PDB file of C-alpha atoms in Angstrom:
ATOM      1  CA  UNK A   1      97.955  70.490  96.900  1.00 64.00           C
ATOM      2  CA  UNK A   2     100.011  73.479  96.848  1.00 72.00           C
ATOM      3  CA  UNK A   3      98.657  76.702  97.769  1.00 93.00           C
ATOM      4  CA  UNK A   4      98.476  79.657 100.437  1.00 96.00           C
ATOM      5  CA  UNK A   5      96.621  79.455 103.592  1.00 96.00           C
ATOM      6  CA  UNK A   6      95.539  82.385 105.784  1.00 97.00           C
ATOM      7  CA  UNK A   7      94.149  81.964 109.177  1.00 95.00           C
ATOM      8  CA  UNK A   8      91.885  82.766 110.701  1.00 96.00           C
ATOM      9  CA  UNK A   9      89.180  83.731 108.389  1.00 95.00           C
ATOM     10  CA  UNK A  10      87.371  86.140 110.913  1.00 96.00           C
ATOM     11  CA  UNK A  11      89.021  87.763 113.811  1.00 94.00           C
ATOM     12  CA  UNK A  12      87.624  89.957 116.221  1.00 92.00           C
ATOM     13  CA  UNK A  13      89.935  92.414 118.254  1.00 89.00           C
ATOM     14  CA  UNK A  14      89.504  94.420 121.108  1.00 89.00           C
ATOM     15  CA  UNK A  15      90.918  97.876 121.262  1.00 86.00           C
ATOM     16  CA  UNK A  16      94.508  98.143 122.517  1.00 86.00           C
ATOM     17  CA  UNK A  17      95.267  94.123 121.779  1.00 90.00           C
ATOM     18  CA  UNK A  18      97.760  93.170 119.495  1.00 94.00           C
ATOM     19  CA  UNK A  19      96.694  90.307 117.054  1.00 95.00           C
ATOM     20  CA  UNK A  20      98.580  88.015 114.720  1.00 96.00           C
ATOM     21  CA  UNK A  21      97.464  87.011 111.176  1.00 97.00           C
ATOM     22  CA  UNK A  22      98.921  83.906 109.785  1.00 98.00           C
ATOM     23  CA  UNK A  23     100.051  83.094 106.415  1.00 98.00           C
ATOM     24  CA  UNK A  24     101.454  80.001 105.162  1.00 98.00           C
ATOM     25  CA  UNK A  25     102.474  78.614 101.713  1.00 97.00           C
ATOM     26  CA  UNK A  26     103.863  75.277 100.338  1.00 96.00           C
ATOM     27  CA  UNK A  27     104.242  76.707  96.821  1.00 95.00           C
ATOM     28  CA  UNK A  28     108.233  77.387  97.187  1.00 95.00           C
ATOM     29  CA  UNK A  29     107.790  80.770  96.619  1.00 95.00           C
ATOM     30  CA  UNK A  30     110.405  83.323  97.418  1.00 95.00           C
ATOM     31  CA  UNK A  31     108.284  86.466  97.821  1.00 95.00           C
ATOM     32  CA  UNK A  32     105.437  87.256 100.103  1.00 96.00           C
ATOM     33  CA  UNK A  33     103.075  90.160 100.446  1.00 96.00           C
ATOM     34  CA  UNK A  34     100.614  91.575 102.920  1.00 97.00           C
ATOM     35  CA  UNK A  35      97.895  93.692 101.469  1.00 97.00           C
ATOM     36  CA  UNK A  36      95.163  95.557 103.351  1.00 97.00           C
ATOM     37  CA  UNK A  37      91.468  96.194 101.530  1.00 95.00           C
ATOM     38  CA  UNK A  38      88.871  98.427 102.903  1.00 93.00           C
ATOM     39  CA  UNK A  39      85.353  97.942 101.765  1.00 81.00           C
ATOM     40  CA  UNK A  40      84.672  98.605  98.068  1.00 73.00           C
ATOM     41  CA  UNK A  41      88.438  99.487  97.403  1.00 79.00           C
ATOM     42  CA  UNK A  42      91.367  98.400  96.028  1.00 87.00           C
ATOM     43  CA  UNK A  43      94.719  96.925  97.847  1.00 93.00           C
ATOM     44  CA  UNK A  44      97.423  98.718  99.604  1.00 94.00           C
ATOM     45  CA  UNK A  45     100.807  97.213 100.353  1.00 93.00           C
ATOM     46  CA  UNK A  46     101.626  96.754 103.881  1.00 96.00           C
ATOM     47  CA  UNK A  47     104.889  94.887 103.856  1.00 96.00           C
ATOM     48  CA  UNK A  48     106.467  92.450 101.500  1.00 95.00           C
ATOM     49  CA  UNK A  49     109.211  90.297 101.819  1.00 95.00           C
ATOM     50  CA  UNK A  50     111.556  88.491  99.071  1.00 93.00           C
ATOM     51  CA  UNK A  51     113.874  86.470 101.183  1.00 93.00           C
ATOM     52  CA  UNK A  52     113.983  85.006 104.383  1.00 96.00           C
ATOM     53  CA  UNK A  53     114.980  87.280 107.326  1.00 96.00           C
ATOM     54  CA  UNK A  54     114.579  90.436 105.093  1.00 95.00           C
ATOM     55  CA  UNK A  55     111.493  92.560 104.715  1.00 96.00           C
ATOM     56  CA  UNK A  56     110.414  96.067 103.263  1.00 94.00           C
ATOM     57  CA  UNK A  57     107.851  98.507 104.285  1.00 94.00           C
ATOM     58  CA  UNK A  58     105.062  98.959 101.710  1.00 92.00           C
ATOM     59  CA  UNK A  59     102.751 102.019 101.579  1.00 89.00           C
ATOM     60  CA  UNK A  60     100.897 101.789 104.875  1.00 94.00           C
ATOM     61  CA  UNK A  61     103.108  99.805 107.340  1.00 96.00           C
ATOM     62  CA  UNK A  62     102.566 102.155 110.331  1.00 96.00           C
ATOM     63  CA  UNK A  63     100.995 100.029 113.158  1.00 96.00           C
ATOM     64  CA  UNK A  64     102.044  96.798 111.566  1.00 97.00           C
ATOM     65  CA  UNK A  65     104.774  94.275 111.991  1.00 97.00           C
ATOM     66  CA  UNK A  66     105.885  91.106 110.064  1.00 98.00           C
ATOM     67  CA  UNK A  67     108.796  88.533 110.451  1.00 98.00           C
ATOM     68  CA  UNK A  68     110.116  85.955 107.957  1.00 98.00           C
ATOM     69  CA  UNK A  69     111.911  83.152 109.693  1.00 98.00           C
ATOM     70  CA  UNK A  70     111.054  80.872 107.450  1.00 97.00           C
ATOM     71  CA  UNK A  71     110.194  80.771 103.687  1.00 97.00           C
ATOM     72  CA  UNK A  72     106.897  79.391 104.192  1.00 97.00           C
ATOM     73  CA  UNK A  73     105.675  81.833 106.701  1.00 98.00           C
ATOM     74  CA  UNK A  74     104.996  85.444 106.781  1.00 98.00           C
ATOM     75  CA  UNK A  75     102.712  86.370 109.549  1.00 98.00           C
ATOM     76  CA  UNK A  76     101.423  90.039 110.092  1.00 98.00           C
ATOM     77  CA  UNK A  77     100.689  91.295 113.596  1.00 97.00           C
ATOM     78  CA  UNK A  78      98.479  94.363 113.830  1.00 96.00           C
ATOM     79  CA  UNK A  79      99.330  96.324 116.728  1.00 94.00           C
ATOM     80  CA  UNK A  80      97.504  98.505 119.139  1.00 89.00           C
ATOM     81  CA  UNK A  81      99.250 101.537 117.444  1.00 88.00           C
ATOM     82  CA  UNK A  82      97.194 100.891 114.305  1.00 88.00           C
ATOM     83  CA  UNK A  83      94.179 103.042 115.011  1.00 86.00           C
ATOM     84  CA  UNK A  84      91.778 101.795 112.351  1.00 90.00           C
ATOM     85  CA  UNK A  85      92.562  98.357 111.740  1.00 92.00           C
ATOM     86  CA  UNK A  86      89.225  97.070 110.778  1.00 94.00           C
ATOM     87  CA  UNK A  87      89.783  95.870 106.994  1.00 96.00           C
ATOM     88  CA  UNK A  88      90.229  92.518 104.828  1.00 96.00           C
ATOM     89  CA  UNK A  89      93.719  91.306 104.766  1.00 97.00           C
ATOM     90  CA  UNK A  90      94.993  89.515 101.858  1.00 97.00           C
ATOM     91  CA  UNK A  91      98.480  87.704 101.758  1.00 97.00           C
ATOM     92  CA  UNK A  92     100.063  86.678  98.457  1.00 96.00           C
ATOM     93  CA  UNK A  93     102.983  84.963  97.351  1.00 96.00           C
ATOM     94  CA  UNK A  94     105.038  84.662  94.131  1.00 93.00           C
ATOM     95  CA  UNK A  95     108.361  83.349  92.938  1.00 92.00           C
ATOM     96  CA  UNK A  96     111.159  85.914  92.879  1.00 88.00           C
ATOM     97  CA  UNK A  97     110.760  88.667  90.330  1.00 85.00           C
ATOM     98  CA  UNK A  98     107.402  87.391  89.091  1.00 88.00           C
ATOM     99  CA  UNK A  99     104.040  88.990  88.774  1.00 88.00           C
ATOM    100  CA  UNK A 100     102.199  85.525  89.142  1.00 88.00           C
ATOM    101  CA  UNK A 101     100.858  86.152  92.482  1.00 92.00           C
ATOM    102  CA  UNK A 102      98.643  83.588  94.331  1.00 93.00           C
ATOM    103  CA  UNK A 103      96.610  84.898  96.839  1.00 94.00           C
ATOM    104  CA  UNK A 104      95.175  83.551 100.063  1.00 95.00           C
ATOM    105  CA  UNK A 105      91.588  83.591 101.008  1.00 94.00           C
ATOM    106  CA  UNK A 106      91.933  86.616 103.308  1.00 96.00           C
ATOM    107  CA  UNK A 107      91.206  87.388 106.908  1.00 97.00           C
ATOM    108  CA  UNK A 108      88.665  89.873 107.802  1.00 96.00           C
ATOM    109  CA  UNK A 109      89.538  91.704 111.144  1.00 95.00           C
ATOM    110  CA  UNK A 110      86.969  93.668 112.916  1.00 94.00           C
ATOM    111  CA  UNK A 111      87.473  95.736 115.928  1.00 89.00           C
ATOM    112  CA  UNK A 112      85.073  95.318 118.832  1.00 86.00           C
TER     113      UNK A 112
ATOM    114  CA  UNK B   1     105.542 106.762  95.637  1.00 83.00           C
ATOM    115  CA  UNK B   2     103.988 104.425  92.911  1.00 89.00           C
ATOM    116  CA  UNK B   3     100.540 105.364  92.039  1.00 93.00           C
ATOM    117  CA  UNK B   4      97.760 103.777  90.121  1.00 96.00           C
ATOM    118  CA  UNK B   5      94.507 105.453  89.538  1.00 96.00           C
ATOM    119  CA  UNK B   6      91.369 103.574  88.383  1.00 97.00           C
ATOM    120  CA  UNK B   7      88.179 105.163  87.005  1.00 97.00           C
ATOM    121  CA  UNK B   8      85.387 105.008  87.138  1.00 97.00           C
ATOM    122  CA  UNK B   9      85.320 104.011  90.903  1.00 95.00           C
ATOM    123  CA  UNK B  10      81.855 102.438  90.449  1.00 96.00           C
ATOM    124  CA  UNK B  11      79.583 101.682  87.244  1.00 97.00           C
ATOM    125  CA  UNK B  12      75.868 100.166  87.163  1.00 98.00           C
ATOM    126  CA  UNK B  13      75.028  98.927  84.040  1.00 98.00           C
ATOM    127  CA  UNK B  14      72.542  96.196  82.377  1.00 98.00           C
ATOM    128  CA  UNK B  15      72.930  93.084  80.663  1.00 98.00           C
ATOM    129  CA  UNK B  16      74.296  93.444  77.384  1.00 98.00           C
ATOM    130  CA  UNK B  17      76.011  96.946  77.712  1.00 98.00           C
ATOM    131  CA  UNK B  18      79.342  97.423  77.111  1.00 98.00           C
ATOM    132  CA  UNK B  19      81.977  98.694  79.754  1.00 98.00           C
ATOM    133  CA  UNK B  20      85.107 100.274  79.577  1.00 98.00           C
ATOM    134  CA  UNK B  21      87.265 100.793  82.730  1.00 98.00           C
ATOM    135  CA  UNK B  22      90.081 102.663  82.893  1.00 98.00           C
ATOM    136  CA  UNK B  23      93.680 102.749  84.694  1.00 98.00           C
ATOM    137  CA  UNK B  24      96.374 105.253  84.769  1.00 98.00           C
ATOM    138  CA  UNK B  25      99.714 104.398  86.484  1.00 97.00           C
ATOM    139  CA  UNK B  26     102.929 106.196  87.872  1.00 95.00           C
ATOM    140  CA  UNK B  27     105.470 103.163  88.590  1.00 93.00           C
ATOM    141  CA  UNK B  28     109.037 103.580  89.086  1.00 89.00           C
ATOM    142  CA  UNK B  29     110.836 101.203  86.638  1.00 90.00           C
ATOM    143  CA  UNK B  30     107.410 100.168  85.291  1.00 92.00           C
ATOM    144  CA  UNK B  31     107.408  96.787  83.649  1.00 92.00           C
ATOM    145  CA  UNK B  32     103.962  95.344  83.447  1.00 93.00           C
ATOM    146  CA  UNK B  33     100.283  96.136  83.905  1.00 96.00           C
ATOM    147  CA  UNK B  34      98.022  93.730  85.285  1.00 96.00           C
ATOM    148  CA  UNK B  35      94.075  93.202  85.658  1.00 97.00           C
ATOM    149  CA  UNK B  36      92.244  91.238  88.258  1.00 96.00           C
ATOM    150  CA  UNK B  37      88.599  90.459  89.036  1.00 96.00           C
ATOM    151  CA  UNK B  38      87.731  90.016  92.631  1.00 94.00           C
ATOM    152  CA  UNK B  39      84.342  88.574  93.394  1.00 92.00           C
ATOM    153  CA  UNK B  40      84.490  87.820  96.893  1.00 81.00           C
ATOM    154  CA  UNK B  41      87.723  87.138  98.492  1.00 85.00           C
ATOM    155  CA  UNK B  42      91.079  86.423  96.405  1.00 91.00           C
ATOM    156  CA  UNK B  43      91.546  88.531  93.324  1.00 92.00           C
ATOM    157  CA  UNK B  44      91.732  86.152  90.105  1.00 93.00           C
ATOM    158  CA  UNK B  45      93.751  87.175  87.428  1.00 93.00           C
ATOM    159  CA  UNK B  46      92.693  88.145  84.057  1.00 96.00           C
ATOM    160  CA  UNK B  47      95.537  89.952  81.876  1.00 94.00           C
ATOM    161  CA  UNK B  48      99.278  91.191  82.118  1.00 95.00           C
ATOM    162  CA  UNK B  49     100.393  93.692  79.427  1.00 95.00           C
ATOM    163  CA  UNK B  50     104.006  94.360  79.005  1.00 91.00           C
ATOM    164  CA  UNK B  51     104.060  95.776  75.539  1.00 80.00           C
ATOM    165  CA  UNK B  52     102.214  99.065  74.384  1.00 83.00           C
ATOM    166  CA  UNK B  53      99.465  98.794  71.789  1.00 82.00           C
ATOM    167  CA  UNK B  54      98.925  94.993  71.807  1.00 85.00           C
ATOM    168  CA  UNK B  55      95.335  94.023  72.677  1.00 89.00           C
ATOM    169  CA  UNK B  56      94.770  90.925  74.978  1.00 94.00           C
ATOM    170  CA  UNK B  57      91.658  89.026  74.692  1.00 96.00           C
ATOM    171  CA  UNK B  58      89.736  86.524  76.699  1.00 95.00           C
ATOM    172  CA  UNK B  59      86.169  85.853  75.330  1.00 97.00           C
ATOM    173  CA  UNK B  60      84.230  89.141  76.160  1.00 98.00           C
ATOM    174  CA  UNK B  61      87.079  90.963  78.006  1.00 98.00           C
ATOM    175  CA  UNK B  62      89.897  92.627  76.246  1.00 98.00           C
ATOM    176  CA  UNK B  63      92.595  94.979  77.459  1.00 97.00           C
ATOM    177  CA  UNK B  64      95.139  97.169  75.924  1.00 96.00           C
ATOM    178  CA  UNK B  65      98.171  99.150  77.153  1.00 96.00           C
ATOM    179  CA  UNK B  66      99.304 102.676  76.171  1.00 94.00           C
ATOM    180  CA  UNK B  67     102.987 103.169  77.625  1.00 91.00           C
ATOM    181  CA  UNK B  68     102.995 106.565  76.024  1.00 93.00           C
ATOM    182  CA  UNK B  69      99.723 107.803  78.015  1.00 94.00           C
ATOM    183  CA  UNK B  70     100.678 105.507  81.164  1.00 95.00           C
ATOM    184  CA  UNK B  71      97.480 104.111  80.988  1.00 96.00           C
ATOM    185  CA  UNK B  72      95.444 100.785  80.014  1.00 97.00           C
ATOM    186  CA  UNK B  73      91.852 100.158  79.393  1.00 98.00           C
ATOM    187  CA  UNK B  74      89.855  97.083  80.244  1.00 98.00           C
ATOM    188  CA  UNK B  75      86.565  96.446  77.924  1.00 98.00           C
ATOM    189  CA  UNK B  76      83.581  93.863  78.661  1.00 98.00           C
ATOM    190  CA  UNK B  77      81.245  93.343  75.939  1.00 98.00           C
ATOM    191  CA  UNK B  78      77.716  91.930  76.412  1.00 98.00           C
ATOM    192  CA  UNK B  79      78.067  92.046  79.852  1.00 98.00           C
ATOM    193  CA  UNK B  80      76.452  89.453  82.043  1.00 98.00           C
ATOM    194  CA  UNK B  81      75.351  89.491  85.759  1.00 97.00           C
ATOM    195  CA  UNK B  82      78.320  87.193  86.336  1.00 97.00           C
ATOM    196  CA  UNK B  83      80.718  90.237  85.519  1.00 98.00           C
ATOM    197  CA  UNK B  84      79.494  91.980  88.661  1.00 97.00           C
ATOM    198  CA  UNK B  85      82.730  92.146  90.696  1.00 96.00           C
ATOM    199  CA  UNK B  86      85.593  94.669  91.802  1.00 94.00           C
ATOM    200  CA  UNK B  87      88.171  94.944  88.889  1.00 96.00           C
ATOM    201  CA  UNK B  88      91.453  95.910  90.065  1.00 96.00           C
ATOM    202  CA  UNK B  89      94.600  97.199  88.110  1.00 97.00           C
ATOM    203  CA  UNK B  90      97.955  97.005  89.214  1.00 96.00           C
ATOM    204  CA  UNK B  91     101.120  98.287  87.842  1.00 95.00           C
ATOM    205  CA  UNK B  92     104.447  96.083  88.167  1.00 93.00           C
ATOM    206  CA  UNK B  93     107.748  97.522  89.192  1.00 87.00           C
ATOM    207  CA  UNK B  94     111.157  96.695  88.185  1.00 82.00           C
ATOM    208  CA  UNK B  95     114.699  96.930  89.428  1.00 79.00           C
ATOM    209  CA  UNK B  96     115.216  95.882  92.724  1.00 77.00           C
ATOM    210  CA  UNK B  97     111.435  95.878  93.286  1.00 77.00           C
ATOM    211  CA  UNK B  98     110.929  93.540  90.358  1.00 78.00           C
ATOM    212  CA  UNK B  99     107.608  91.512  91.279  1.00 83.00           C
ATOM    213  CA  UNK B 100     106.196  94.123  93.507  1.00 87.00           C
ATOM    214  CA  UNK B 101     102.650  95.067  92.555  1.00 92.00           C
ATOM    215  CA  UNK B 102     101.190  98.477  93.290  1.00 93.00           C
ATOM    216  CA  UNK B 103      97.232  98.051  93.107  1.00 94.00           C
ATOM    217  CA  UNK B 104      94.556 100.809  92.031  1.00 95.00           C
ATOM    218  CA  UNK B 105      91.340 101.576  94.149  1.00 94.00           C
ATOM    219  CA  UNK B 106      89.122  99.093  92.110  1.00 95.00           C
ATOM    220  CA  UNK B 107      86.132  99.958  90.027  1.00 96.00           C
ATOM    221  CA  UNK B 108      83.141  98.322  91.272  1.00 95.00           C
ATOM    222  CA  UNK B 109      80.934  96.927  88.363  1.00 97.00           C
ATOM    223  CA  UNK B 110      77.697  96.095  88.942  1.00 97.00           C
ATOM    224  CA  UNK B 111      75.267  94.310  86.154  1.00 98.00           C
ATOM    225  CA  UNK B 112      71.700  94.371  86.431  1.00 97.00           C
ATOM    226  CA  UNK B 113      69.504  91.829  84.728  1.00 95.00           C
TER     227      UNK B 113
END
């Protein structure tokens, strides 16, 4: 079955550590997106990519980095520069110039 | 910077009540307005509105877009406990950012039996 997979579902990070969240899709989608959601709030765009080897900053890119080396994969690294990383992270994908997003099930990141 | 604002931020009602959720947007090269329902993890799609003044309906849910006022409303009639969720509104950009969605803060709806 086609879909989008995020892993891990839960992640704990010590202060000062970098962690990487995985997002993989087999839908042949061109565009991929990373959103952050804080408790009881909406989604804020971190980074997005419309084509392999290219990506753009969203509204809250500071402290995060991404890569898009393969069409299927769009990993997000939460660096130690992100001062308040505890949140729910959602990955989404779509065909180019489409609002038909498919969302992953999310990764809940907690700083311990 | 694109911006989407929802109101109210939270709402508590009883089963059978009718609710109206509001969304206003400022999106460069605006193309479409989307509504999602989020119960636990991934948001699920409800409506996409592109034309002003045309109501979209699905069962007890309906939505309409007002391009002149840069706003949209989502109505839920005869609410049920299963309607309890976060309702998200998103503005869809056009131009070189076609496909990019900017989400609002969400409205947390709680329906009591």
